[in-house]
Coordinates of C-alpha atoms in Angstrom, one line a residue:
X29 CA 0.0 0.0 0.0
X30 CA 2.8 2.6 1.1
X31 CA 4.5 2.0 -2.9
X32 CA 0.7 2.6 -4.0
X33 CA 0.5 5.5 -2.4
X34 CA 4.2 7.0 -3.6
X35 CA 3.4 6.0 -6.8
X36 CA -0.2 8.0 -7.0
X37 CA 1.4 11.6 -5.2
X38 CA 4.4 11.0 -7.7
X39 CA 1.9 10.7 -10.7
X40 CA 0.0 13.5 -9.0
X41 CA 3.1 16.2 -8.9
X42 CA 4.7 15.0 -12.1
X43 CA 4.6 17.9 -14.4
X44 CA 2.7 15.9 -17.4
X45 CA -0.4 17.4 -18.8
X46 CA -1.2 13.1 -18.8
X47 CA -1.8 13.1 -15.4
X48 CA -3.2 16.4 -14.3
X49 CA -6.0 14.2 -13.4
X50 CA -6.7 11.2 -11.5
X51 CA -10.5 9.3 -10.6
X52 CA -10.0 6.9 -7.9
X53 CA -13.2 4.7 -8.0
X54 CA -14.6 1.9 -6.7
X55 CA -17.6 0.5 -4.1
X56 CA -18.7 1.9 -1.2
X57 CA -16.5 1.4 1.8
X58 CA -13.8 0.0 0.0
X59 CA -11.7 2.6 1.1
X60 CA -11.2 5.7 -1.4
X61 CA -11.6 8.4 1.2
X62 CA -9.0 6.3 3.0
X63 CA -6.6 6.8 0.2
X64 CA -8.0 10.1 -0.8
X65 CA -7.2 11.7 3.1
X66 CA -3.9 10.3 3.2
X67 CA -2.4 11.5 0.3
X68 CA -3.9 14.9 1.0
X69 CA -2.3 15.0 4.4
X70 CA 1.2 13.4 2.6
X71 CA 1.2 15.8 0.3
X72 CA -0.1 18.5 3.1
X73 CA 3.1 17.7 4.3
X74 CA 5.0 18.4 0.7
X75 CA 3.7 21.7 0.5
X76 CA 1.5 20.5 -2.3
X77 CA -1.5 20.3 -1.1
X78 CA -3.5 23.3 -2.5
X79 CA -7.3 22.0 -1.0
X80 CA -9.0 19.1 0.1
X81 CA -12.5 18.7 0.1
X82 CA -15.0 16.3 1.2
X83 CA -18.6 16.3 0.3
X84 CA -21.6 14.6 2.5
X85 CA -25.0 14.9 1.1
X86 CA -25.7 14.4 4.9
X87 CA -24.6 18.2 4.7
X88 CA -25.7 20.1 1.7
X89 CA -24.8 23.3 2.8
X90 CA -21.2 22.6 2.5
X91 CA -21.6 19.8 -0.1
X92 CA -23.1 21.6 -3.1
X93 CA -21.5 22.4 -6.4
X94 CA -22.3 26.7 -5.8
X95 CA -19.8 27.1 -3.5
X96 CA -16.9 24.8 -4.9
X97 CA -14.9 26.9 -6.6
X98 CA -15.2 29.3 -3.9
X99 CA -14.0 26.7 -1.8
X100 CA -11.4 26.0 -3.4
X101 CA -10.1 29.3 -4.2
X102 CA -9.7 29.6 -0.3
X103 CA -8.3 26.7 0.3
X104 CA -5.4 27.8 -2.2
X105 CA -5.2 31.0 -1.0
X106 CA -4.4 29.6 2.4
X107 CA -2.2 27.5 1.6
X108 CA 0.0 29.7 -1.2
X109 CA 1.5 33.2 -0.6
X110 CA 1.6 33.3 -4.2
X111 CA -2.1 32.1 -5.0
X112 CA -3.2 34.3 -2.4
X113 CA -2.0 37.6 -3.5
X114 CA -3.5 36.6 -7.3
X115 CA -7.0 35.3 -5.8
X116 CA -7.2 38.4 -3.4
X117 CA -6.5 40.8 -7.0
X118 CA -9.2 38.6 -8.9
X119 CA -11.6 39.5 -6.1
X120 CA -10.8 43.5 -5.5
X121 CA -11.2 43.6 -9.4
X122 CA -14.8 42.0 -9.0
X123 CA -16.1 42.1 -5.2
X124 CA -19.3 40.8 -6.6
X125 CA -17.6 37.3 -7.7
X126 CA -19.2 35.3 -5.5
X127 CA -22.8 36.2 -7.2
X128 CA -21.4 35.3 -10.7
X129 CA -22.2 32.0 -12.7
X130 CA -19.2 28.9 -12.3
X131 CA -18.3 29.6 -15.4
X132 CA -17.0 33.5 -14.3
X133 CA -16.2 32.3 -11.1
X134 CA -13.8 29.4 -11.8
X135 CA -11.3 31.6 -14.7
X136 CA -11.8 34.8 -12.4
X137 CA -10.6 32.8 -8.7
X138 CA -9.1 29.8 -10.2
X139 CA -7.8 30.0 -13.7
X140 CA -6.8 33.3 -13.6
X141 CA -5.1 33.1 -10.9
X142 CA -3.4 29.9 -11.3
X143 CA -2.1 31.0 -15.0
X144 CA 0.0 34.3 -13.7
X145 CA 1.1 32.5 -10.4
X146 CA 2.6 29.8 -12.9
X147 CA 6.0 31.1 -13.6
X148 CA 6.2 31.7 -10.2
X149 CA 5.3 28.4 -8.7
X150 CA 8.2 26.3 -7.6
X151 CA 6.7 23.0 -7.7
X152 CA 2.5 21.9 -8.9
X153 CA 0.3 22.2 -6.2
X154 CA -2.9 19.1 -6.3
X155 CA -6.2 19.6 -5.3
X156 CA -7.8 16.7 -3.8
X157 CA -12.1 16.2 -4.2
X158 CA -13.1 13.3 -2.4
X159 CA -16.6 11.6 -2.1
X160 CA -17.8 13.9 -5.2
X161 CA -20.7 11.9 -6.0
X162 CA -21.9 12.7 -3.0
X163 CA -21.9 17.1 -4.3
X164 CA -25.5 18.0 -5.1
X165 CA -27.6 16.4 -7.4
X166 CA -26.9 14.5 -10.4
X167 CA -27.2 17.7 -12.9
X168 CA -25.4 20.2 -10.9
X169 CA -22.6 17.6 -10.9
X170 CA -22.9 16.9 -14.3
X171 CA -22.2 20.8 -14.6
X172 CA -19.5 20.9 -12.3
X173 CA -17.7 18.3 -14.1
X174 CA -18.3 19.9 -17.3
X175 CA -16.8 22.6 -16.7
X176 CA -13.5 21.3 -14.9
X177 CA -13.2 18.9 -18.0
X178 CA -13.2 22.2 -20.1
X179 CA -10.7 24.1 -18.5
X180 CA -8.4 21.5 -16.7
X181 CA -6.1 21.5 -20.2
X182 CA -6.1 25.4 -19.5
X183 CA -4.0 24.9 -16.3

């Protein structure tokens, strides 16, 4: 399991447009948010852990697809100086951002952001989504993943 593990945060890190994503599936209980937890907190401790989130529809509040990219954005902002400084400029440019559709939220917080913080980021930082079947309904998923398949080549 530990070589598993090394071999999944290596693939995660590894500056290849390839494997800028990876969907760990399988049944229920068989232990992805196991997996998922522990190579955010491994790579927590790598400084390459830009956000980790966890959805419960036992929770919708925090578990639905609005507030995700906002989420994220936070969650990168607190764990990069860099990120930070670029996601606080996307937001003084447009206090209103949080109002706006996914669309303009995730290239104002996320792409944005992510694109002029590039040349100055030393090493890829991974963002971990864990029980996403589990974030809103079926649709708003189906939106959500839309439109990170869209722009994940743009990062």
């Amino acid at each position: 399991t530990h070589h598993i593990l090394q071999n999944l945060i290596s693939d995660l890190t590894a500056l290849a447009p390839e494997t800028n994503v990876i969907w760990l599936y399988g049944m229920a209980g068989s232990g992805k948010s196991t997996i998922s937890t522990t190579v955010a907190e491994r790579l927590h401790e790598r400084g390459q852990c830009g956000a980790f989130l966890f959805f419960d529809r036992n929770i919708p509040a925090q578990s639905g697809p609005n507030g995700v990219i906002r989420t994220i954005a936070c969650q990168l902002a607190l764990s990069n100086a860099i990120l930070r400084d670029a996601i606080c400029d996307a937001i003084e440019q447009d206090t209103q951002i949080a109002t706006r559709t996914l669309d303009a939220q995730f290239k104002a917080l996320l792409l944005g952001p992510l694109r002029s913080s590039l040349s100055k980021m030393t090493r890829p930082m991974v963002i971990v989504l864990d029980a996403f079947d589990e974030c809103g309904d079926a649709e708003s998923r189906r939106a959500l993943v839309y439109l990170l398949i869209k722009n994940l080549p743009l990062l």
